[in-house]
Amino acid sequence: MSDGLENVVAAETVLSEVDGLAGRLVIRGRSLDDLAGRATFEDVVQLLFDGFYVDLPADVAPALGAARVDVFAQVAVLDAGLLALDPVEAMRALTARLPDGDDLSTALRLLAAPAVFIPAVVRAGQGLAPVAPDATVTHSADILRMLRGAAPTAEEARALDAYLVTVSDHGLNASTFAARVIASTRAGLTSAVLGGISALKGPLHGGAPGPVIEMLDAIGTPGHARAWLEQALDSGERLMGFGHRIYKVRDPRADALKGAVRRLTQGSNVAPGRLAFAEAVERAALDILRERKPDRSLQTNVEFYTALLLEALAFPPAAFTGVFAMGRVAGWLAHAREQLAGGRLIRPQSVYVGPAPRRAA
Ligand code: ACO
């Protein structure tokens, strides 16, 4: 038995390859270095969906825009009960209202759901009216528009595209595996995506970037980093944004996102010095992890610079996991269709280690 299914191969995929020793991510034959900062979210959807959705249009952007407008109707049911939840849970509840199915229109609604529901939940939580989608602008520009009520700059939309593309797919991570298991039962794409969201929200997976901001805020100044980090580890905590099951070298997504933060904040007055401060904390954390776990290779993962980028784009930390879902939903939907196309029901074995049956008296 392999604890945590480490090194177990559970699927063949044409969608992405995570090379943990070389620190390389390939998405459908394109390296992340080539995609991040160049491709839009619509481009990566086109790439991931190709061959899995037979009626996929040559340009998915208008259909995705129409799907954003379509799902916005669900926002009408946002009430105090839903707003009391964590934003990702409120988004999941709204997504659960969408019909199940396995066709392209179901997939487009699911692609649109986190992008429309997270900004609406954030605004409603701040006492502001949700902003309706605009089908004529790009997915990233519309997300920022719906969040702020005003059009973003081209650089901001490009930075969000870089993020969504970077996190769009990543092999058989926990949420994608959950989505594939559900798809394998033929439950439908909505069910698969709801399973993906539920797995993603855990702090060991997509729930880490909010706590990264809390950590940076608690540290406050570079000089305080070592003492704070030592104390966190002494009390048994994990450092959020570090370590990975597959990457034994630096997660290539960390550098893709660090580049996006640099491009976005250079020459602007958005939190000057924040990136340099984060780099100092990162250096201290890597030093301490190396000292304490010399036999492990604990490196910076995607979540560390996710936190910086989403903060610079003015997403509140409580919404970070929901923004992750906006990108990863493309991967879940492609994997679900790949599973349906060729895979059998996923049904592994367990080893019974409980007591032997007792003889009835
Ligand atoms: N801080 C401190 N110690 C750590 C960390 C960390 N961030 N990550 C791993 N370790 C230690 C563990 O305590 C363990 O030590 P031990 O062998 O002495 O008991 C050892 O390294 C191995 O850890 P595992 O939990 O076995 O590694 P696993 O592959 O199961 O976990 C994970 C990977 C969950 C990402 C882990 O590194 C972690 O908890 N990181 C912090 C949370 C985080 O950043 N999550 C986002 C991951 S990226 C993503 O999902 C998109």
Tab-separated table of C-alpha atoms and ligand atoms in Angstrom:
chain	number	residue	atom	x	y	z
A	1	MET	CA	0.000	0.000	0.000
A	2	SER	CA	1.236	3.520	-0.755
A	3	ASP	CA	0.440	6.114	1.905
A	4	GLY	CA	-1.428	8.983	0.241
A	5	LEU	CA	-1.170	7.037	-3.080
A	6	GLU	CA	2.345	8.497	-3.448
A	7	ASN	CA	3.914	7.393	-6.770
A	8	VAL	CA	0.776	5.435	-7.738
A	9	VAL	CA	-0.163	5.971	-11.399
A	10	ALA	CA	-3.971	6.130	-11.557
A	11	ALA	CA	-4.630	7.515	-15.058
A	12	GLU	CA	-3.128	8.190	-18.458
A	13	THR	CA	-3.667	11.745	-19.649
A	14	VAL	CA	-2.860	13.900	-22.654
A	15	LEU	CA	-3.711	17.043	-20.669
A	16	SER	CA	-0.653	17.900	-18.567
A	17	GLU	CA	2.650	16.555	-17.333
A	18	VAL	CA	4.218	17.502	-14.019
A	19	ASP	CA	7.942	16.692	-13.992
A	20	GLY	CA	8.818	16.992	-10.330
A	21	LEU	CA	12.558	16.440	-10.743
A	22	ALA	CA	13.094	18.853	-13.629
A	23	GLY	CA	10.596	21.415	-12.217
A	24	ARG	CA	8.684	21.470	-15.485
A	25	LEU	CA	4.966	21.715	-16.298
A	26	VAL	CA	3.648	20.889	-19.765
A	27	ILE	CA	0.023	21.645	-20.661
A	28	ARG	CA	-1.143	19.864	-23.828
A	29	GLY	CA	2.292	19.978	-25.452
A	30	ARG	CA	3.092	23.574	-24.428
A	31	SER	CA	5.480	24.416	-21.611
A	32	LEU	CA	4.238	26.701	-18.863
A	33	ASP	CA	7.096	29.156	-19.618
A	34	ASP	CA	5.681	29.464	-23.113
A	35	LEU	CA	2.044	29.880	-21.986
A	36	ALA	CA	2.114	32.045	-18.832
A	37	GLY	CA	2.086	35.744	-19.686
A	38	ARG	CA	1.249	35.038	-23.344
A	39	ALA	CA	-1.920	32.925	-23.462
A	40	THR	CA	-5.353	34.026	-22.268
A	41	PHE	CA	-7.683	31.865	-20.208
A	42	GLU	CA	-9.782	31.356	-23.355
A	43	ASP	CA	-6.645	30.063	-25.175
A	44	VAL	CA	-5.969	27.475	-22.490
A	45	VAL	CA	-9.619	26.356	-22.459
A	46	GLN	CA	-9.359	25.881	-26.222
A	47	LEU	CA	-6.185	23.855	-25.699
A	48	LEU	CA	-7.538	21.670	-22.888
A	49	PHE	CA	-11.017	21.076	-24.379
A	50	ASP	CA	-9.794	20.265	-27.900
A	51	GLY	CA	-10.969	16.767	-28.860
A	52	PHE	CA	-12.982	16.313	-25.654
A	53	TYR	CA	-15.950	18.500	-26.608
A	54	VAL	CA	-16.877	17.685	-30.205
A	55	ASP	CA	-18.932	20.852	-30.792
A	56	LEU	CA	-16.237	23.179	-29.379
A	57	PRO	CA	-16.278	26.393	-31.476
A	58	ALA	CA	-13.025	27.627	-33.045
A	59	ASP	CA	-13.262	30.641	-30.715
A	60	VAL	CA	-14.744	29.781	-27.324
A	61	ALA	CA	-14.795	33.422	-26.096
A	62	PRO	CA	-18.351	34.443	-27.222
A	63	ALA	CA	-19.906	31.222	-25.869
A	64	LEU	CA	-18.037	31.636	-22.573
A	65	GLY	CA	-19.217	35.258	-22.348
A	66	ALA	CA	-22.819	34.140	-22.953
A	67	ALA	CA	-22.410	31.458	-20.238
A	68	ARG	CA	-21.289	34.139	-17.745
A	69	VAL	CA	-24.457	36.099	-18.485
A	70	ASP	CA	-26.549	32.911	-18.184
A	71	VAL	CA	-25.240	31.823	-14.753
A	72	PHE	CA	-25.506	35.349	-13.281
A	73	ALA	CA	-29.258	34.636	-12.760
A	74	GLN	CA	-28.258	32.360	-9.838
A	75	VAL	CA	-26.818	35.349	-7.950
A	76	ALA	CA	-30.419	36.429	-7.165
A	77	VAL	CA	-30.593	33.724	-4.469
A	78	LEU	CA	-27.567	35.062	-2.538
A	79	ASP	CA	-28.927	35.600	0.968
A	80	ALA	CA	-27.550	36.169	4.474
A	81	GLY	CA	-27.221	32.401	5.000
A	82	LEU	CA	-24.984	31.993	1.954
A	83	LEU	CA	-23.022	35.159	2.757
A	84	ALA	CA	-22.240	33.793	6.225
A	85	LEU	CA	-20.246	31.010	4.532
A	86	ASP	CA	-16.664	31.171	3.351
A	87	PRO	CA	-16.735	32.650	-0.225
A	88	VAL	CA	-15.641	29.351	-1.802
A	89	GLU	CA	-18.487	27.553	0.009
A	90	ALA	CA	-21.047	30.159	-1.094
A	91	MET	CA	-19.714	29.817	-4.664
A	92	ARG	CA	-20.023	26.015	-4.388
A	93	ALA	CA	-23.639	26.340	-3.182
A	94	LEU	CA	-24.543	28.551	-6.177
A	95	THR	CA	-22.726	26.152	-8.540
A	96	ALA	CA	-24.746	23.250	-7.094
A	97	ARG	CA	-27.897	24.925	-8.461
A	98	LEU	CA	-26.699	24.396	-12.055
A	99	PRO	CA	-28.099	21.369	-13.907
A	100	ASP	CA	-25.894	18.305	-14.355
A	101	GLY	CA	-24.952	16.999	-17.778
A	102	ASP	CA	-21.915	16.079	-19.825
A	103	ASP	CA	-22.205	18.371	-22.848
A	104	LEU	CA	-20.420	21.576	-23.861
A	105	SER	CA	-23.147	23.937	-22.609
A	106	THR	CA	-22.940	22.348	-19.134
A	107	ALA	CA	-19.139	22.731	-19.274
A	108	LEU	CA	-19.345	26.400	-20.320
A	109	ARG	CA	-21.735	27.199	-17.461
A	110	LEU	CA	-19.343	25.483	-15.041
A	111	LEU	CA	-16.348	27.409	-16.454
A	112	ALA	CA	-18.317	30.617	-15.916
A	113	ALA	CA	-19.630	29.753	-12.439
A	114	PRO	CA	-16.634	30.559	-10.151
A	115	ALA	CA	-15.740	33.590	-12.315
A	116	VAL	CA	-19.223	35.092	-11.849
A	117	PHE	CA	-20.105	33.867	-8.345
A	118	ILE	CA	-16.890	34.810	-6.501
A	119	PRO	CA	-17.018	38.535	-7.465
A	120	ALA	CA	-20.759	38.593	-6.643
A	121	VAL	CA	-20.204	36.957	-3.238
A	122	VAL	CA	-17.305	39.335	-2.423
A	123	ARG	CA	-19.324	42.420	-3.367
A	124	ALA	CA	-22.489	41.269	-1.596
A	125	GLY	CA	-20.383	40.556	1.514
A	126	GLN	CA	-19.183	44.181	1.367
A	127	GLY	CA	-22.782	45.411	1.073
A	128	LEU	CA	-22.346	46.268	-2.628
A	129	ALA	CA	-24.651	45.221	-5.478
A	130	PRO	CA	-23.276	42.410	-7.682
A	131	VAL	CA	-22.185	43.602	-11.143
A	132	ALA	CA	-23.658	41.751	-14.143
A	133	PRO	CA	-21.210	40.133	-16.604
A	134	ASP	CA	-20.311	41.740	-19.934
A	135	ALA	CA	-20.145	39.006	-22.605
A	136	THR	CA	-18.111	41.225	-24.942
A	137	VAL	CA	-14.929	41.515	-22.853
A	138	THR	CA	-12.367	38.812	-22.065
A	139	HIS	CA	-12.987	36.399	-19.192
A	140	SER	CA	-10.202	37.915	-17.044
A	141	ALA	CA	-11.201	41.517	-17.734
A	142	ASP	CA	-14.806	40.660	-16.889
A	143	ILE	CA	-13.871	38.960	-13.589
A	144	LEU	CA	-11.988	42.095	-12.446
A	145	ARG	CA	-14.814	44.324	-13.732
A	146	MET	CA	-17.422	42.311	-11.797
A	147	LEU	CA	-15.222	42.448	-8.681
A	148	ARG	CA	-14.579	46.200	-8.722
A	149	GLY	CA	-17.438	47.686	-10.708
A	150	ALA	CA	-14.946	49.339	-13.087
A	151	ALA	CA	-12.909	48.116	-16.048
A	152	PRO	CA	-9.379	46.949	-15.138
A	153	THR	CA	-6.242	48.049	-16.981
A	154	ALA	CA	-4.904	45.814	-19.762
A	155	GLU	CA	-1.922	44.933	-17.476
A	156	GLU	CA	-4.261	43.802	-14.693
A	157	ALA	CA	-6.313	41.605	-17.059
A	158	ARG	CA	-3.044	40.171	-18.437
A	159	ALA	CA	-1.844	39.383	-14.906
A	160	LEU	CA	-5.082	37.543	-14.087
A	161	ASP	CA	-4.792	35.626	-17.375
A	162	ALA	CA	-1.237	34.624	-16.394
A	163	TYR	CA	-2.588	33.304	-13.087
A	164	LEU	CA	-5.590	31.429	-14.520
A	165	VAL	CA	-3.436	29.826	-17.232
A	166	THR	CA	-0.735	28.862	-14.702
A	167	VAL	CA	-3.185	27.001	-12.445
A	168	SER	CA	-5.466	25.619	-15.188
A	169	ASP	CA	-4.203	22.041	-14.995
A	170	HIS	CA	-1.614	20.096	-13.022
A	171	GLY	CA	-1.671	16.330	-13.511
A	172	LEU	CA	-3.556	14.212	-11.026
A	173	ASN	CA	-3.654	16.647	-8.104
A	174	ALA	CA	-6.176	15.930	-5.304
A	175	SER	CA	-9.068	17.990	-6.737
A	176	THR	CA	-8.584	16.670	-10.281
A	177	PHE	CA	-8.461	13.111	-8.984
A	178	ALA	CA	-11.682	13.759	-7.029
A	179	ALA	CA	-13.307	15.149	-10.192
A	180	ARG	CA	-12.166	12.112	-12.231
A	181	VAL	CA	-13.495	9.646	-9.631
A	182	ILE	CA	-16.902	11.347	-9.750
A	183	ALA	CA	-16.867	11.563	-13.562
A	184	SER	CA	-16.049	7.839	-13.702
A	185	THR	CA	-19.426	7.053	-12.074
A	186	ARG	CA	-21.135	9.011	-14.917
A	187	ALA	CA	-22.679	11.386	-12.335
A	188	GLY	CA	-22.162	14.398	-14.646
A	189	LEU	CA	-19.835	17.381	-15.010
A	190	THR	CA	-21.560	19.528	-12.367
A	191	SER	CA	-21.088	16.778	-9.791
A	192	ALA	CA	-17.447	16.356	-10.835
A	193	VAL	CA	-16.766	20.109	-10.505
A	194	LEU	CA	-18.488	20.253	-7.101
A	195	GLY	CA	-16.172	17.450	-5.944
A	196	GLY	CA	-13.199	19.360	-7.346
A	197	ILE	CA	-14.152	22.546	-5.477
A	198	SER	CA	-14.611	20.569	-2.255
A	199	ALA	CA	-11.156	18.977	-2.495
A	200	LEU	CA	-9.527	22.248	-3.545
A	201	LYS	CA	-10.643	24.235	-0.519
A	202	GLY	CA	-8.502	22.285	1.967
A	203	PRO	CA	-5.416	24.096	3.336
A	204	LEU	CA	-3.092	21.358	2.063
A	205	HIS	CA	-4.289	22.034	-1.514
A	206	GLY	CA	-5.897	25.280	-2.736
A	207	GLY	CA	-6.658	26.798	0.646
A	208	ALA	CA	-3.055	27.858	1.345
A	209	PRO	CA	-2.722	31.342	-0.255
A	210	GLY	CA	-5.059	33.144	2.184
A	211	PRO	CA	-2.916	31.909	5.115
A	212	VAL	CA	0.221	33.069	3.205
A	213	ILE	CA	-1.053	36.668	3.486
A	214	GLU	CA	-1.837	36.132	7.183
A	215	MET	CA	1.740	34.863	7.633
A	216	LEU	CA	3.278	37.850	5.801
A	217	ASP	CA	1.124	40.283	7.788
A	218	ALA	CA	2.014	38.615	11.082
A	219	ILE	CA	5.751	38.723	10.227
A	220	GLY	CA	5.502	42.405	9.306
A	221	THR	CA	9.210	43.193	8.680
A	222	PRO	CA	12.034	41.132	7.078
A	223	GLY	CA	14.048	41.229	10.314
A	224	HIS	CA	11.255	39.440	12.164
A	225	ALA	CA	10.926	36.601	9.603
A	226	ARG	CA	13.313	34.027	11.068
A	227	ALA	CA	12.007	34.286	14.632
A	228	TRP	CA	8.370	34.106	13.498
A	229	LEU	CA	8.927	31.133	11.178
A	230	GLU	CA	10.992	29.237	13.795
A	231	GLN	CA	8.254	29.739	16.334
A	232	ALA	CA	5.537	28.568	13.900
A	233	LEU	CA	7.497	25.366	13.190
A	234	ASP	CA	8.224	24.867	16.922
A	235	SER	CA	4.497	24.882	17.574
A	236	GLY	CA	3.967	22.175	14.938
A	237	GLU	CA	2.614	24.384	12.144
A	238	ARG	CA	3.436	24.006	8.452
A	239	LEU	CA	4.686	26.966	6.484
A	240	MET	CA	2.012	27.750	3.931
A	241	GLY	CA	3.264	28.039	0.361
A	242	PHE	CA	6.137	25.549	0.829
A	243	GLY	CA	6.470	21.840	0.057
A	244	HIS	CA	4.917	19.728	-2.656
A	245	ARG	CA	4.176	16.041	-3.203
A	246	ILE	CA	5.626	15.960	-6.725
A	247	TYR	CA	8.093	18.871	-7.026
A	248	LYS	CA	11.437	18.112	-5.437
A	249	VAL	CA	12.835	21.289	-6.989
A	250	ARG	CA	11.214	24.686	-7.230
A	251	ASP	CA	7.603	24.665	-8.492
A	252	PRO	CA	7.829	26.331	-11.945
A	253	ARG	CA	4.468	27.996	-11.312
A	254	ALA	CA	6.011	29.990	-8.436
A	255	ASP	CA	8.378	31.736	-10.855
A	256	ALA	CA	5.680	32.232	-13.506
A	257	LEU	CA	3.549	34.025	-10.915
A	258	LYS	CA	6.466	35.934	-9.389
A	259	GLY	CA	7.168	37.274	-12.911
A	260	ALA	CA	3.523	38.292	-13.247
A	261	VAL	CA	3.618	40.118	-9.874
A	262	ARG	CA	6.802	41.926	-10.942
A	263	ARG	CA	5.330	43.013	-14.293
A	264	LEU	CA	2.129	44.176	-12.609
A	265	THR	CA	3.680	46.144	-9.773
A	266	GLN	CA	6.740	47.590	-11.566
A	267	GLY	CA	6.379	51.321	-11.938
A	268	SER	CA	2.998	51.289	-10.187
A	269	ASN	CA	2.306	52.388	-6.648
A	270	VAL	CA	0.579	49.083	-5.736
A	271	ALA	CA	2.157	48.082	-2.423
A	272	PRO	CA	5.728	49.164	-3.203
A	273	GLY	CA	8.233	46.919	-1.442
A	274	ARG	CA	5.739	44.087	-0.895
A	275	LEU	CA	7.481	41.781	-3.403
A	276	ALA	CA	10.943	42.435	-1.920
A	277	PHE	CA	9.540	41.737	1.564
A	278	ALA	CA	7.937	38.482	0.385
A	279	GLU	CA	11.221	37.425	-1.238
A	280	ALA	CA	13.018	38.011	2.079
A	281	VAL	CA	10.443	35.883	3.929
A	282	GLU	CA	10.744	33.189	1.243
A	283	ARG	CA	14.559	33.104	1.632
A	284	ALA	CA	14.270	32.812	5.425
A	285	ALA	CA	11.661	30.036	5.144
A	286	LEU	CA	13.750	28.041	2.655
A	287	ASP	CA	16.839	28.364	4.892
A	288	ILE	CA	14.958	27.155	7.959
A	289	LEU	CA	13.230	24.287	6.141
A	290	ARG	CA	16.648	23.190	4.775
A	291	GLU	CA	18.155	23.301	8.286
A	292	ARG	CA	15.281	21.446	9.925
A	293	LYS	CA	14.536	18.880	7.206
A	294	PRO	CA	17.905	18.325	5.474
A	295	ASP	CA	16.686	15.010	3.974
A	296	ARG	CA	13.562	16.586	2.429
A	297	SER	CA	13.543	19.034	-0.435
A	298	LEU	CA	10.920	21.537	0.672
A	299	GLN	CA	10.673	24.325	-1.893
A	300	THR	CA	8.377	27.247	-2.628
A	301	ASN	CA	5.109	26.111	-4.203
A	302	VAL	CA	2.567	27.898	-6.413
A	303	GLU	CA	0.563	29.253	-3.482
A	304	PHE	CA	3.237	31.647	-2.178
A	305	TYR	CA	3.273	33.969	-5.185
A	306	THR	CA	-0.417	33.321	-5.885
A	307	ALA	CA	-1.055	35.202	-2.664
A	308	LEU	CA	1.056	38.183	-3.795
A	309	LEU	CA	-0.495	38.334	-7.259
A	310	LEU	CA	-4.114	38.065	-6.124
A	311	GLU	CA	-3.454	40.638	-3.396
A	312	ALA	CA	-2.022	43.050	-6.001
A	313	LEU	CA	-5.184	42.516	-8.068
A	314	ALA	CA	-7.265	43.526	-5.000
A	315	PHE	CA	-8.945	40.180	-4.359
A	316	PRO	CA	-9.588	39.792	-0.618
A	317	PRO	CA	-7.609	36.831	0.848
A	318	ALA	CA	-10.844	35.044	1.788
A	319	ALA	CA	-11.625	34.777	-1.943
A	320	PHE	CA	-8.234	33.379	-3.074
A	321	THR	CA	-9.340	29.721	-3.139
A	322	GLY	CA	-12.351	30.681	-5.228
A	323	VAL	CA	-10.054	32.447	-7.723
A	324	PHE	CA	-7.957	29.272	-7.899
A	325	ALA	CA	-11.165	27.405	-8.826
A	326	MET	CA	-11.772	29.912	-11.681
A	327	GLY	CA	-8.622	28.571	-13.362
A	328	ARG	CA	-8.562	24.915	-12.259
A	329	VAL	CA	-12.187	24.332	-13.354
A	330	ALA	CA	-10.861	24.170	-16.946
A	331	GLY	CA	-8.628	21.237	-15.989
A	332	TRP	CA	-11.387	19.450	-14.032
A	333	LEU	CA	-13.743	19.676	-17.018
A	334	ALA	CA	-11.145	18.386	-19.477
A	335	HIS	CA	-10.131	15.524	-17.152
A	336	ALA	CA	-13.779	14.596	-16.536
A	337	ARG	CA	-14.369	14.236	-20.294
A	338	GLU	CA	-11.088	12.352	-20.756
A	339	GLN	CA	-12.197	9.964	-18.006
A	340	LEU	CA	-15.612	9.512	-19.642
A	341	ALA	CA	-14.029	8.925	-23.043
A	342	GLY	CA	-11.828	6.013	-22.097
A	343	GLY	CA	-11.823	5.264	-18.400
A	344	ARG	CA	-13.582	2.607	-16.379
A	345	LEU	CA	-15.270	3.193	-13.027
A	346	ILE	CA	-12.511	4.132	-10.544
A	347	ARG	CA	-12.833	1.648	-7.716
A	348	PRO	CA	-9.634	0.749	-5.840
A	349	GLN	CA	-9.284	-1.840	-3.076
A	350	SER	CA	-8.742	-1.393	0.636
A	351	VAL	CA	-7.083	-3.773	3.088
A	352	TYR	CA	-9.223	-4.633	6.097
A	353	VAL	CA	-7.223	-4.233	9.334
A	354	GLY	CA	-10.172	-4.227	11.772
A	355	PRO	CA	-11.131	-6.996	14.205
A	356	ALA	CA	-12.060	-10.452	12.921
A	357	PRO	CA	-15.810	-11.215	13.103
A	358	ARG	CA	-16.867	-12.544	16.468
A	359	ARG	CA	-18.821	-15.793	16.610
A	360	ALA	CA	-22.427	-15.164	17.729
A	361	ALA	CA	-22.988	-16.572	21.237
B	1	ACO	N1	6.206	23.298	6.403
B	1	ACO	C1	6.865	22.531	7.286
B	1	ACO	N2	7.096	21.221	7.113
B	1	ACO	C2	6.643	20.654	5.992
B	1	ACO	C3	5.963	21.401	5.011
B	1	ACO	C4	5.756	22.785	5.244
B	1	ACO	N3	5.116	23.544	4.366
B	1	ACO	N4	5.635	20.584	3.996
B	1	ACO	C5	6.081	19.366	4.310
B	1	ACO	N5	6.691	19.401	5.525
B	1	ACO	C6	7.334	18.282	6.211
B	1	ACO	C7	6.310	17.402	6.919
B	1	ACO	O1	6.101	17.808	8.241
B	1	ACO	C8	6.950	16.053	6.825
B	1	ACO	O2	7.966	15.967	7.813
B	1	ACO	P1	8.293	14.557	8.540
B	1	ACO	O3	8.654	13.593	7.457
B	1	ACO	O4	9.411	14.893	9.468
B	1	ACO	O5	7.016	14.172	9.245
B	1	ACO	C9	7.661	16.086	5.492
B	1	ACO	O6	7.929	17.460	5.222
B	1	ACO	C10	6.841	15.506	4.341
B	1	ACO	O7	5.539	16.045	4.389
B	1	ACO	P2	4.272	15.290	3.842
B	1	ACO	O8	3.053	15.847	4.507
B	1	ACO	O9	4.471	13.800	3.899
B	1	ACO	O10	4.298	15.717	2.330
B	1	ACO	P3	3.072	15.594	1.362
B	1	ACO	O11	3.638	15.283	0.038
B	1	ACO	O12	2.048	14.678	1.876
B	1	ACO	O13	2.446	17.060	1.435
B	1	ACO	C11	1.939	19.324	1.072
B	1	ACO	C12	2.579	18.044	0.482
B	1	ACO	C13	0.545	18.991	1.585
B	1	ACO	C14	1.833	20.365	-0.021
B	1	ACO	C15	2.824	19.830	2.234
B	1	ACO	O14	4.113	20.177	1.757
B	1	ACO	C16	2.194	21.008	2.973
B	1	ACO	O15	1.402	20.793	3.896
B	1	ACO	N6	2.525	22.287	2.588
B	1	ACO	C17	1.920	23.456	3.200
B	1	ACO	C18	0.539	23.725	2.599
B	1	ACO	C19	0.628	24.242	1.163
B	1	ACO	O16	1.460	25.064	0.817
B	1	ACO	N7	-0.305	23.727	0.326
B	1	ACO	C20	-0.363	24.081	-1.097
B	1	ACO	C21	0.221	22.997	-1.952
B	1	ACO	S1	0.291	23.431	-3.662
B	1	ACO	C22	-1.232	23.045	-4.253
B	1	ACO	O17	-1.895	22.143	-3.851
B	1	ACO	C23	-1.799	23.874	-5.299
